[in-house]
mmCIF file of C-alpha atoms and ligand atoms in Angstrom:
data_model
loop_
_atom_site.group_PDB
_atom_site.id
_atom_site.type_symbol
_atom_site.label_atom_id
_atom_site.label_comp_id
_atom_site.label_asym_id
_atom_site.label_seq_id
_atom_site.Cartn_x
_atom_site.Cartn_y
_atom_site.Cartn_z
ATOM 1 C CA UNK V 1 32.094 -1.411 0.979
ATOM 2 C CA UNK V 2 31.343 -2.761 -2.323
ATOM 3 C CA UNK V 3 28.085 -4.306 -2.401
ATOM 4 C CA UNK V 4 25.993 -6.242 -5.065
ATOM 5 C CA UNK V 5 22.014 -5.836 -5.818
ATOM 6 C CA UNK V 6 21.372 -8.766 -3.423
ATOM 7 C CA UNK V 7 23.322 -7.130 -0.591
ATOM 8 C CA UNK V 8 21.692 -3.920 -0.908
ATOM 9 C CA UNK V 9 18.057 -5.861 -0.934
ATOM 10 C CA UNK V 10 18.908 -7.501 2.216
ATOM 11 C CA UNK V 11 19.578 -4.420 4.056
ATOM 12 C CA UNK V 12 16.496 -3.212 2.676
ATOM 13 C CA UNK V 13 14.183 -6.234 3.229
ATOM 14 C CA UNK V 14 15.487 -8.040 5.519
ATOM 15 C CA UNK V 15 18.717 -7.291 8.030
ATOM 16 C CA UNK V 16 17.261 -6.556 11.429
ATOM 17 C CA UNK V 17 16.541 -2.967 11.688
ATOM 18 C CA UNK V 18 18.697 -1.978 14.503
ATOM 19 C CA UNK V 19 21.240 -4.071 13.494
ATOM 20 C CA UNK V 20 21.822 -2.309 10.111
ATOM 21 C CA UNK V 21 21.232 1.231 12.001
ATOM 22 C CA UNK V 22 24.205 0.445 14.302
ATOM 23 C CA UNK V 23 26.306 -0.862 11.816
ATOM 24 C CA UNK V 24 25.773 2.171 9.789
ATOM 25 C CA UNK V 25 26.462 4.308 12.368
ATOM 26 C CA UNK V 26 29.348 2.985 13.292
ATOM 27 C CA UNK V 27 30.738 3.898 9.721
ATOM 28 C CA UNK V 28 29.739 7.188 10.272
ATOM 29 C CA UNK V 29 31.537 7.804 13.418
ATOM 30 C CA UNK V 30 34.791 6.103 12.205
ATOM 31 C CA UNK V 31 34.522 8.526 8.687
ATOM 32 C CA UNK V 32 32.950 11.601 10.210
ATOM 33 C CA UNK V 33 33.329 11.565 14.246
ATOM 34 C CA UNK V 34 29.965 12.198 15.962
ATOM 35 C CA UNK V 35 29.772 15.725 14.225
ATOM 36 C CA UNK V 36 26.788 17.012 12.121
ATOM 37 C CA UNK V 37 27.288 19.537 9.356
ATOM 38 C CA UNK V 38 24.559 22.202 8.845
ATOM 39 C CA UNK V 39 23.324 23.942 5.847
ATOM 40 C CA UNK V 40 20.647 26.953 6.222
ATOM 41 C CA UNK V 41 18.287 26.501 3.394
ATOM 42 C CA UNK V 42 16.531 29.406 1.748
ATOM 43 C CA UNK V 43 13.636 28.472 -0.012
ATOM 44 C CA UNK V 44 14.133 31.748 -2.011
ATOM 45 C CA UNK V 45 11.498 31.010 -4.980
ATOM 46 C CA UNK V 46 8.512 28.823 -5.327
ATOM 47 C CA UNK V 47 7.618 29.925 -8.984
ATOM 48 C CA UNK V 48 8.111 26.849 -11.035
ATOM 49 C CA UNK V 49 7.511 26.159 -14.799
ATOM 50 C CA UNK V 50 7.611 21.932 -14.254
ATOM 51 C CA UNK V 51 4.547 20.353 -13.308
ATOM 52 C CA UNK V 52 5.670 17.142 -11.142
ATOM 53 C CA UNK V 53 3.143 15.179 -10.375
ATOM 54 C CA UNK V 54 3.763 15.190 -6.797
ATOM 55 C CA UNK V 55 4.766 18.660 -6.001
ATOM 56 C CA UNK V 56 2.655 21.195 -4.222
ATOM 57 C CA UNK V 57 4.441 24.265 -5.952
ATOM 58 C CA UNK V 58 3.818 22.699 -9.535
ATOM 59 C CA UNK V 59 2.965 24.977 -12.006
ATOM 60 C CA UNK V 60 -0.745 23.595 -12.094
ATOM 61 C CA UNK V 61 -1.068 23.945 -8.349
ATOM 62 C CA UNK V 62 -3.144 27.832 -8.056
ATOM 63 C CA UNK V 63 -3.748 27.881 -4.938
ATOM 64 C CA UNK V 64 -0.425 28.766 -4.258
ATOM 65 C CA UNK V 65 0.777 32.204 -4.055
ATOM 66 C CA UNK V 66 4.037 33.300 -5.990
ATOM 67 C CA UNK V 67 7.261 34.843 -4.368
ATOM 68 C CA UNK V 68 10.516 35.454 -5.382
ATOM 69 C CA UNK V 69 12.477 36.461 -2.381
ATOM 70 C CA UNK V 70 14.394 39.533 -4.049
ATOM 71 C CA UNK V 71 18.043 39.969 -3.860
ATOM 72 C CA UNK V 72 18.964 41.578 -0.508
ATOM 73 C CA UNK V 73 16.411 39.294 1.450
ATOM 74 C CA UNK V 74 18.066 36.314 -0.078
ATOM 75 C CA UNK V 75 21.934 37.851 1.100
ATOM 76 C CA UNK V 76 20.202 39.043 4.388
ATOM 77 C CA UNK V 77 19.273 35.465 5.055
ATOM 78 C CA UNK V 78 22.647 34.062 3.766
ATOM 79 C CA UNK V 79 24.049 36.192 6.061
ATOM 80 C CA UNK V 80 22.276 35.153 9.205
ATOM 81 C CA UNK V 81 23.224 31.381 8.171
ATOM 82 C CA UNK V 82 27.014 32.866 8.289
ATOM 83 C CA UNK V 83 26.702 34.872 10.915
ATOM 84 C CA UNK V 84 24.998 32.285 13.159
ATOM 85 C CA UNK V 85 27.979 29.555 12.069
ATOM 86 C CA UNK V 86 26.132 27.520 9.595
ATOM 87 C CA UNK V 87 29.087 26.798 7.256
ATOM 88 C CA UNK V 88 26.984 26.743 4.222
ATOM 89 C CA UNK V 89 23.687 27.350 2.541
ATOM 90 C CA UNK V 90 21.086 25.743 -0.024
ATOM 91 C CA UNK V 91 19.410 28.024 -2.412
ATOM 92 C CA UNK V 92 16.308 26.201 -3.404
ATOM 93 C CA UNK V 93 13.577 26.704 -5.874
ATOM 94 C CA UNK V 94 11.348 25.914 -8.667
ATOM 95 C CA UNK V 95 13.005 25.511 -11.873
ATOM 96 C CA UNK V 96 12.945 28.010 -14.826
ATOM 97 C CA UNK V 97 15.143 28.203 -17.632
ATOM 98 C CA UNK V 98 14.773 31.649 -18.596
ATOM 99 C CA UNK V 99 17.873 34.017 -19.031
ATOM 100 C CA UNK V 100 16.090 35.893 -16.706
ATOM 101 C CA UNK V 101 16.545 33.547 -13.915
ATOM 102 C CA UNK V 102 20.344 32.743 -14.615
ATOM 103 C CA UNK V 103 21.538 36.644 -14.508
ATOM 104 C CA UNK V 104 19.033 37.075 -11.331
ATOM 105 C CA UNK V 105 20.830 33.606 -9.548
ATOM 106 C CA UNK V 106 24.186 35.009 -11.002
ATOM 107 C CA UNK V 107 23.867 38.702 -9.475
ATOM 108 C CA UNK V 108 22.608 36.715 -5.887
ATOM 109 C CA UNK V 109 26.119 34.648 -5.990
ATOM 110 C CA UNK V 110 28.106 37.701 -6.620
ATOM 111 C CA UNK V 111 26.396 39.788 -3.899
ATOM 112 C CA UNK V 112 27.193 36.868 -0.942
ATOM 113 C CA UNK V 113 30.021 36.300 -2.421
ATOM 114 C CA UNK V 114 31.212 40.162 -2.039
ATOM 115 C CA UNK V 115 29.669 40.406 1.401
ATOM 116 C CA UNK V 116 30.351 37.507 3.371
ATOM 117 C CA UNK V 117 33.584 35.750 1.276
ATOM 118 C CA UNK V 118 34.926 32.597 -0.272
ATOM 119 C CA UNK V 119 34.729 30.804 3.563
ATOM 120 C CA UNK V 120 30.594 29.720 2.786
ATOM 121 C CA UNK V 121 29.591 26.493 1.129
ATOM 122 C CA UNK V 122 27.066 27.242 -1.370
ATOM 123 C CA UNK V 123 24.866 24.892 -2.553
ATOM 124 C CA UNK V 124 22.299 25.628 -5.391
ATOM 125 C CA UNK V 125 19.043 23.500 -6.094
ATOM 126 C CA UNK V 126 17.288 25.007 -8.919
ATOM 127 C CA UNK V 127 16.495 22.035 -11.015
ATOM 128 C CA UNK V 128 17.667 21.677 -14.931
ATOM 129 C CA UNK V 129 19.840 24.173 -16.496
ATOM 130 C CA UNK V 130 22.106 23.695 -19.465
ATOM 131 C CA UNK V 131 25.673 23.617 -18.921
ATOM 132 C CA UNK V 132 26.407 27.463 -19.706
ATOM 133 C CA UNK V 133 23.817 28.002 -16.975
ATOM 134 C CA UNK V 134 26.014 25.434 -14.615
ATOM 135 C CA UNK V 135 29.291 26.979 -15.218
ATOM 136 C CA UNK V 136 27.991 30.493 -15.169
ATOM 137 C CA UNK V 137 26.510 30.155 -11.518
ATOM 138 C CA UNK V 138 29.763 28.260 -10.731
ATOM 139 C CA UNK V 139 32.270 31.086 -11.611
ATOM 140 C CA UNK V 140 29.697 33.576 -9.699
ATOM 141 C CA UNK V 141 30.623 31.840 -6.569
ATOM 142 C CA UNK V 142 28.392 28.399 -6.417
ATOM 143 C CA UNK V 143 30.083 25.079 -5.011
ATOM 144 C CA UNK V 144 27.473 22.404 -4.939
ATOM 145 C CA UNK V 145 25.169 21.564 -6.425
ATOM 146 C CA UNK V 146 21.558 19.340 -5.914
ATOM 147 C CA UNK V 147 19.526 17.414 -8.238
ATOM 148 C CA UNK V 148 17.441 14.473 -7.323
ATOM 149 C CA UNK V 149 17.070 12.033 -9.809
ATOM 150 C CA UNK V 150 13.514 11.145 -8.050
ATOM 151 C CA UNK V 151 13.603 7.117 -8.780
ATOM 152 C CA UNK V 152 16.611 5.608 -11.090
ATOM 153 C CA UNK V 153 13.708 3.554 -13.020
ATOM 154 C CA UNK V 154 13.083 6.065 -15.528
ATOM 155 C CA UNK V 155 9.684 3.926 -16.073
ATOM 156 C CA UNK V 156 8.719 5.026 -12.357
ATOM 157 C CA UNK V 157 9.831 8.591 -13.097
ATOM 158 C CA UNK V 158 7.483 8.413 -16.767
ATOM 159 C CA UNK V 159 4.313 7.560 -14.354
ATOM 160 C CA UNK V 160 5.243 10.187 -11.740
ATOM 161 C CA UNK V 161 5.875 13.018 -14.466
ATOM 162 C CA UNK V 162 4.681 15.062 -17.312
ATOM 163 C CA UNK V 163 5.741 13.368 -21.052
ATOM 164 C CA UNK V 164 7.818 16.460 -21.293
ATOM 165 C CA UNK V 165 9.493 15.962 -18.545
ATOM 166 C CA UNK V 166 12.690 13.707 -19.029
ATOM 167 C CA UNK V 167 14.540 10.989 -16.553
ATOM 168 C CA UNK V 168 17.373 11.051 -19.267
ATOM 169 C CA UNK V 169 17.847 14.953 -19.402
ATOM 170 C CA UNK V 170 17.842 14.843 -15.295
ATOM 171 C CA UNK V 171 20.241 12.130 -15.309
ATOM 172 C CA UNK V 172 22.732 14.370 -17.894
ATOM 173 C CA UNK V 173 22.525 17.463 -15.792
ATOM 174 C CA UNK V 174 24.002 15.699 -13.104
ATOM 175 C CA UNK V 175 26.659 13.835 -15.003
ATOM 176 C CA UNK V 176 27.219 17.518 -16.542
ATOM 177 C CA UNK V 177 27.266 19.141 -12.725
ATOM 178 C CA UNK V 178 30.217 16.878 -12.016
ATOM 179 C CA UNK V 179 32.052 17.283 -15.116
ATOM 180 C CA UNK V 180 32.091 21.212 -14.752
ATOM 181 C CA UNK V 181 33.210 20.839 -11.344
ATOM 182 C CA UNK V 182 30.123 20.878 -8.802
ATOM 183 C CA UNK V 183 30.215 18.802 -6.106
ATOM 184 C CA UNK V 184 27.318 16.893 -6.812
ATOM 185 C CA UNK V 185 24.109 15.710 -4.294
ATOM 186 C CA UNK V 186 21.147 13.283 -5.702
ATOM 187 C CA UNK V 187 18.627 11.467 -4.140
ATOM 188 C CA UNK V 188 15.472 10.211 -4.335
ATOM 189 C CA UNK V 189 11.742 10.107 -3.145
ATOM 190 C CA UNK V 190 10.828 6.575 -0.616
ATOM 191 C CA UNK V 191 7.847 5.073 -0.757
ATOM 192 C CA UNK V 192 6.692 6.481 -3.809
ATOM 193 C CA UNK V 193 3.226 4.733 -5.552
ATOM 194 C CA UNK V 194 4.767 1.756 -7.807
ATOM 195 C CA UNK V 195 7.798 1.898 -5.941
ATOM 196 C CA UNK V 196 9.357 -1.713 -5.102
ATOM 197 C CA UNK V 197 12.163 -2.350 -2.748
ATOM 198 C CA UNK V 198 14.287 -3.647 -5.851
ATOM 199 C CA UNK V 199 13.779 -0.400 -7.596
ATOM 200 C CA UNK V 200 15.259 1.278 -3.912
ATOM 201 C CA UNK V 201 18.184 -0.902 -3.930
ATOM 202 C CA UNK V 202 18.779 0.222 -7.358
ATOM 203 C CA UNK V 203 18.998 3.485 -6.378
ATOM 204 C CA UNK V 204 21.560 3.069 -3.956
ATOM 205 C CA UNK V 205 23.444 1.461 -6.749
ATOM 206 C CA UNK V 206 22.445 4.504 -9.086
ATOM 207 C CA UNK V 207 24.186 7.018 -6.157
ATOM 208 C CA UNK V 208 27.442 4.790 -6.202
ATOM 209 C CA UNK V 209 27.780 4.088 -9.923
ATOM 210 C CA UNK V 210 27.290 7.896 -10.515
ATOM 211 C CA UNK V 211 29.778 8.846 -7.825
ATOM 212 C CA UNK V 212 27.682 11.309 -6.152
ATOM 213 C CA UNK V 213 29.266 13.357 -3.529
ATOM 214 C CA UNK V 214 25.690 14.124 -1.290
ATOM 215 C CA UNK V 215 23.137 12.051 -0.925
ATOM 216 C CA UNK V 216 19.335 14.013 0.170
ATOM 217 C CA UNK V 217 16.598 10.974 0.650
ATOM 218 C CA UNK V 218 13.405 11.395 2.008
ATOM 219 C CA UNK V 219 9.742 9.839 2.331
ATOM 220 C CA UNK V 220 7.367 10.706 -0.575
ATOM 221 C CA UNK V 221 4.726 12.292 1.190
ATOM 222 C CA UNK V 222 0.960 12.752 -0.472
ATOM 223 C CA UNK V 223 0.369 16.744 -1.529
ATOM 224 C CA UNK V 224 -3.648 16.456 -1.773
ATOM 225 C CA UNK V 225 -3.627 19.381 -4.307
ATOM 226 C CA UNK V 226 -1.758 17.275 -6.831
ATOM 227 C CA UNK V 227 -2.541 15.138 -9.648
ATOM 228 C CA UNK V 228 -0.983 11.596 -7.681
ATOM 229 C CA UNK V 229 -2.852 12.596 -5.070
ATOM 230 C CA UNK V 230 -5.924 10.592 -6.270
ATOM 231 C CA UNK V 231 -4.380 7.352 -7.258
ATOM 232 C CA UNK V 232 -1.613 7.288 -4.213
ATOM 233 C CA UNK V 233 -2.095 4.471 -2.016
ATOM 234 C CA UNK V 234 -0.964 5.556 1.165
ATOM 235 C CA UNK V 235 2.099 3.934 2.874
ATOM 236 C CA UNK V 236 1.860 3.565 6.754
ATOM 237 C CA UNK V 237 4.006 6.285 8.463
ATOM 238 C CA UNK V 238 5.888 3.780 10.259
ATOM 239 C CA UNK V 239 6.734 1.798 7.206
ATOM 240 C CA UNK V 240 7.737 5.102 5.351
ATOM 241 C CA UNK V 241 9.933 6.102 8.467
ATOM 242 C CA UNK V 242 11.776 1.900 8.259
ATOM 243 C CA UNK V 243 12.366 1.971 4.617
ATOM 244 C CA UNK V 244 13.852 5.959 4.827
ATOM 245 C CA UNK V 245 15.708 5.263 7.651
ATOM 246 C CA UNK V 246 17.077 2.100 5.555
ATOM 247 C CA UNK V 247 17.658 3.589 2.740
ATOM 248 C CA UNK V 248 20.012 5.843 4.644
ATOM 249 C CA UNK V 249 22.257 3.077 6.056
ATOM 250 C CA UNK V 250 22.464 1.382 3.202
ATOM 251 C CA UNK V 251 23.794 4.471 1.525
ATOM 252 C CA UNK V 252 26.750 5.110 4.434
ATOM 253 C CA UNK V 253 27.339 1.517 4.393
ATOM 254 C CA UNK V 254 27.731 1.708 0.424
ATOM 255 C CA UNK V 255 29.645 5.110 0.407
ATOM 256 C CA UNK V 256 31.210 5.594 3.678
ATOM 257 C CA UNK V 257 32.837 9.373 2.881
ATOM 258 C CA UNK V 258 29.494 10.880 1.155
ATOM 259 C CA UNK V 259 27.462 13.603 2.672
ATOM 260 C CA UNK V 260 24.273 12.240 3.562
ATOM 261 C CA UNK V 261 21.133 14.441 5.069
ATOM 262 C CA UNK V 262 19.023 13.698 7.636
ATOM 263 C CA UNK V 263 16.035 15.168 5.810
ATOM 264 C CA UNK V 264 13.195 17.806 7.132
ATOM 265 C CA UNK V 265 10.446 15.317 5.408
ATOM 266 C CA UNK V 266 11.613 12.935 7.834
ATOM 267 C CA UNK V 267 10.591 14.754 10.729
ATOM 268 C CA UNK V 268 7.331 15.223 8.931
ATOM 269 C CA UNK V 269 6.525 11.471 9.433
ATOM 270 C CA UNK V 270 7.891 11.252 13.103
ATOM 271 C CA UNK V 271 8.493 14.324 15.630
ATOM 272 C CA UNK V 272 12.255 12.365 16.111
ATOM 273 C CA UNK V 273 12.331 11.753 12.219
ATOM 274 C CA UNK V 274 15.579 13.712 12.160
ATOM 275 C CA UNK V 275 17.838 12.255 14.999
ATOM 276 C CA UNK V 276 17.072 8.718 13.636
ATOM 277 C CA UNK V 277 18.244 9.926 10.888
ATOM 278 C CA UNK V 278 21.589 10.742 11.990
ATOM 279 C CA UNK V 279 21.378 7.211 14.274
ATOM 280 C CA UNK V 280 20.987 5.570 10.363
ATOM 281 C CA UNK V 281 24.436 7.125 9.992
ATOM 282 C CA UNK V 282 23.335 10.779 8.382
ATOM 283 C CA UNK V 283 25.842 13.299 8.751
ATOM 284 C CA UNK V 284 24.586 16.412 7.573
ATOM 285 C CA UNK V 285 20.890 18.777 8.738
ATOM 286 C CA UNK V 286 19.384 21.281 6.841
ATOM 287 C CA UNK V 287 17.635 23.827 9.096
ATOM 288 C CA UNK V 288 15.299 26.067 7.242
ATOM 289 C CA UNK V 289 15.943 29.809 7.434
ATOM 290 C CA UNK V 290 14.057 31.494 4.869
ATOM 291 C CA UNK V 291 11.965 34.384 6.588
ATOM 292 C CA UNK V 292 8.978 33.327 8.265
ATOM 293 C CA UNK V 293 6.428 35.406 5.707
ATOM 294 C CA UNK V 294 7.343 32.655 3.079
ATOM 295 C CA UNK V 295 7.621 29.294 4.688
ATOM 296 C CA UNK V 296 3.591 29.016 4.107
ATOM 297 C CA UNK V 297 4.329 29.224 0.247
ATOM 298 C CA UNK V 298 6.647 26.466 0.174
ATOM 299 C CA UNK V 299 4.863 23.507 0.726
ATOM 300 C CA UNK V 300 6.149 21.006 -1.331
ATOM 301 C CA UNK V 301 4.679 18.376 0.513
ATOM 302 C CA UNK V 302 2.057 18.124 3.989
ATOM 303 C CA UNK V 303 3.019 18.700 7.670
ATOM 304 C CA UNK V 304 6.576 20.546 6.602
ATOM 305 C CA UNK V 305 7.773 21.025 10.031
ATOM 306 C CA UNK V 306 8.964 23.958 11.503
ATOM 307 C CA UNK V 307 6.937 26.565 8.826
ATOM 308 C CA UNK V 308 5.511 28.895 10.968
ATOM 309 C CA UNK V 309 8.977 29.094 13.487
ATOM 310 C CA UNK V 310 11.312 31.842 12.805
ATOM 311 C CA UNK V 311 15.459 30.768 12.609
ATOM 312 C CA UNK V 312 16.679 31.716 15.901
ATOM 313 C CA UNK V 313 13.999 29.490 17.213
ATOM 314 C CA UNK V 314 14.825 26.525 14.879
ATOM 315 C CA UNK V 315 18.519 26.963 15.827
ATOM 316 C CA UNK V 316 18.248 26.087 19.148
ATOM 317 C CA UNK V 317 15.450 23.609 18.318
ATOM 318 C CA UNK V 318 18.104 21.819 16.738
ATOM 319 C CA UNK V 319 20.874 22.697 18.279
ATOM 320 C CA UNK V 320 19.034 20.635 21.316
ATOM 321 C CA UNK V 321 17.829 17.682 18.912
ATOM 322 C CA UNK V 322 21.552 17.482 17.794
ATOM 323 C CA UNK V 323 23.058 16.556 21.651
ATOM 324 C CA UNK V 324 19.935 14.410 22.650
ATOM 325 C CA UNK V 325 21.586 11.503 20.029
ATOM 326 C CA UNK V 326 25.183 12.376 21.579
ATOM 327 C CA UNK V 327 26.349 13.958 18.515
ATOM 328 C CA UNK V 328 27.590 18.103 18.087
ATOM 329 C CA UNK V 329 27.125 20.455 15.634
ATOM 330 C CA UNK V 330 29.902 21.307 13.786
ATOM 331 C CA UNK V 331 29.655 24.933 13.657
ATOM 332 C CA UNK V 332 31.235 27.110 11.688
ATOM 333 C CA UNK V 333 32.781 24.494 9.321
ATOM 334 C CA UNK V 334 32.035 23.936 5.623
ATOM 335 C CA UNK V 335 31.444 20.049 6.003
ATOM 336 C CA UNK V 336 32.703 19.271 2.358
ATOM 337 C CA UNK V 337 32.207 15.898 1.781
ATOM 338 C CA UNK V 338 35.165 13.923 1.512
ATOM 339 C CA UNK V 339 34.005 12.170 -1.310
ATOM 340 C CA UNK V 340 34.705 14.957 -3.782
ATOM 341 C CA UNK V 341 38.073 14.849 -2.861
ATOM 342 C CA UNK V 342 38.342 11.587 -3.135
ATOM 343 C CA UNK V 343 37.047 11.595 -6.538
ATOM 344 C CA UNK V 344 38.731 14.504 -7.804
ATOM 345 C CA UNK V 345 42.474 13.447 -6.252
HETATM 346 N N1 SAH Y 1 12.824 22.443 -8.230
HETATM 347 C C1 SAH Y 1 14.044 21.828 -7.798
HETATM 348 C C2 SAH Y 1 14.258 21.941 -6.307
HETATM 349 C C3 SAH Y 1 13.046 22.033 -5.433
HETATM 350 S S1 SAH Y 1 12.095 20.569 -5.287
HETATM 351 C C4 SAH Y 1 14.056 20.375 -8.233
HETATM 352 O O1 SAH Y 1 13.010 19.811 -8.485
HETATM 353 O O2 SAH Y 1 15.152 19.813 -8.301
HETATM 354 C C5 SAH Y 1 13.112 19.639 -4.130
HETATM 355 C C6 SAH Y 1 12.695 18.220 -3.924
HETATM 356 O O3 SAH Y 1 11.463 18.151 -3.222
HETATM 357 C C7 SAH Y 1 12.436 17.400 -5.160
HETATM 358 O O4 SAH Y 1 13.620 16.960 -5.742
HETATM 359 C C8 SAH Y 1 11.570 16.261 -4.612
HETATM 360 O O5 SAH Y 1 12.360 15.107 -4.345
HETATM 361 C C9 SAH Y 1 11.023 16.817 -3.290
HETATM 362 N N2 SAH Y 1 9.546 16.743 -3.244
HETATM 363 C C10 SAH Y 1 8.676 17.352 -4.058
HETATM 364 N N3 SAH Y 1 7.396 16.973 -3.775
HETATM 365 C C11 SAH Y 1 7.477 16.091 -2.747
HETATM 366 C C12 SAH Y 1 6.515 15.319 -2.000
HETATM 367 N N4 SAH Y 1 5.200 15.381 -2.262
HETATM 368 N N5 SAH Y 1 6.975 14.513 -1.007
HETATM 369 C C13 SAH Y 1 8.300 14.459 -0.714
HETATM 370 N N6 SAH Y 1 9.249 15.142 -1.393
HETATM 371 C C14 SAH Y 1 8.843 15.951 -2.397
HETATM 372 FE FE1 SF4 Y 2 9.089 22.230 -9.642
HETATM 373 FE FE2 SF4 Y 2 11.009 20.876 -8.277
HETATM 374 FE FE3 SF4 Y 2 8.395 20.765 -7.563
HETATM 375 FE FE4 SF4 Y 2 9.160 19.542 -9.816
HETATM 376 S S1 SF4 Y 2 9.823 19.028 -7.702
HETATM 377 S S2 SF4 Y 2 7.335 20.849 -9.579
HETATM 378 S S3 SF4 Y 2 10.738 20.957 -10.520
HETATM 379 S S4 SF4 Y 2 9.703 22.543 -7.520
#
């Protein structure tokens, strides 16, 4: 569907929420069946040299305590994902730019790679890296690749970051992600302070304009060891939960054949967060499997569900979640969206 500013609003503002949520749904069913693709995500770093205003790993942030996962925990993970039919991973962290950081990233790609085959979707999520960096970690074995652009008002991202911290530079790593070959996920933070409903419907817009292949949205929730901690004005859960679960019909209803995740941060605002997710036409969950011993590091925002549950327990946590909406996991399979094929035909 091709749809203008004013279209988009309406959905946002004003369509009748179960209305738009069945519509959207329907979409997903005709493009996707009632299937759900899963990626294990290993939060395998939280050492970060940005300082986002929001983010509870920021550099600023010392009350957290530093890990880097090291090599054979990260394929020991990766290989539980695999071996437990996940189709694909995330590798997430904090960003650094160091050369130090690219080799260690490249050596991790090249050790799953060797062990468990070409068959895994790998996704990375490490933030802003120049293009050598990109195509480096591609040719060592990465797919996909994720980069929220945050907001697509680059005056909104200015308030919510650092001065040397740059909407334009995040918004040419992704254009350079697709270029080099990535298949490409963005999103963006709901509800965030300044936000307005205009500047939401302009994101959807952003997401098709840019031809993004994955789409990760979720509620901006308030870290209270961060700076925009003191000047958030908190949005009601409920309201968060509406506009999120909006925001993610309006994106199948824009872009029918993208991958679009049913967030964890959802199910931080709502113990069903997730499945109404999927209901608002999601297709895709992203179960956490990073070893127990570090999911207390990784806070990148309150109540993260699910931190102090080992993998096996989260599997069939979800695995139960999954059927209670009538929809199956689709195990095993690599879920590439169908968008990058469409775009790269
Ligand atoms: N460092 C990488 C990846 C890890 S951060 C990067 O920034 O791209 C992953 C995402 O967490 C960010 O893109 C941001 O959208 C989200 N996030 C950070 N702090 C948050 C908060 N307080 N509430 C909700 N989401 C948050
Ligand atoms: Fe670092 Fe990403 Fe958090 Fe920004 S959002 S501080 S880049 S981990």
């Amino acid at each position: 569907m091709c749809a203008n500013h004013n279209e988009i609003a309406a959905m946002l503002r004003e369509e009748d929420l179960a209305a738009l949520m069945r519509r959207a749904y329907e979409v997903k069913t005709a493009t996707w069946g009632r299937r759900v693709a899963l990626r294990g995500l290993v939060e395998f770093s939280n050492i970060c040299a940005k300082n986002c205003l929001y983010c509870g790993i920021r550099r600023g942030n010392s009350k957290v305590s530093r890990y880097r996962m090291d090599e054979s925990e990260i394929v020991d993970a990766v290989a539980w994902a695999a071996d437990n039919r996940y189709g694909s991973v995330v590798l997430q962290s904090g960003e650094l730019e160091t050369e130090e950081n690219a080799a260690f990233i490249e050596r991790v790609l090249k050790a799953i790679r060797a062990r468990l085959g070409d068959g895994l979707g790998i996704t990375l999520s490490v933030g802003e890296q120049s293009e050598a960096t990109y195509r480096r970690w591609l040719d060592a074995g990465a797919n996909r690749y994720l980069l929220r652009i945050e907001t697509s008002n680059p005056e909104l991202y200015a308030r919510l970051h650092p001065a040397d911290h740059s909407w334009q530079r995040r918004l040419e790593c992704l254009r350079t992600l697709s270029r080099v070959g990535y298949i490409v996920g963005t999103g963006v933070m709901i509800g965030l302070p300044g936000q307005t409903v205009d500047d939401l419907a302009r994101d959807i817009r952003f997401f098709i304009d840019e031809g993004v292949d994955m789409i990760g949205m979720g509620p901006y929730l308030v870290h209270p060891d961060t700076p925009l901690a003191a000047d958030a004005p908190r949005t009601e859960k409920s309201r968060l939960l509406e506009l999120t679960l909006r925001m993610i019909a309006a994106a199948r209803l824009t872009i029918p054949d993208a991958n679009i995740a049913s967030t964890t941060a959802l199910q931080a605002i709502d113990p069903e967060g997730r499945e109404k997710g999927l209901l608002a036409g999601a297709n895709v969950i992203m179960p956490n499997v990073t070893p127990v011993k570090y999911r207390g590091e990784y806070i990148l925002y309150p109540d993260k569900p699910c931190t102090g549950e080992s993998s096996e327990l989260c599997r069939g946590c979800l695995e139960r979640r999954v059927k209670s909406v009538g929809e199956e996991i689709a195990w095993g399979e690599r879920g590439d969206p169908l968008h990058f094929a469409r775009r790269t035909a």
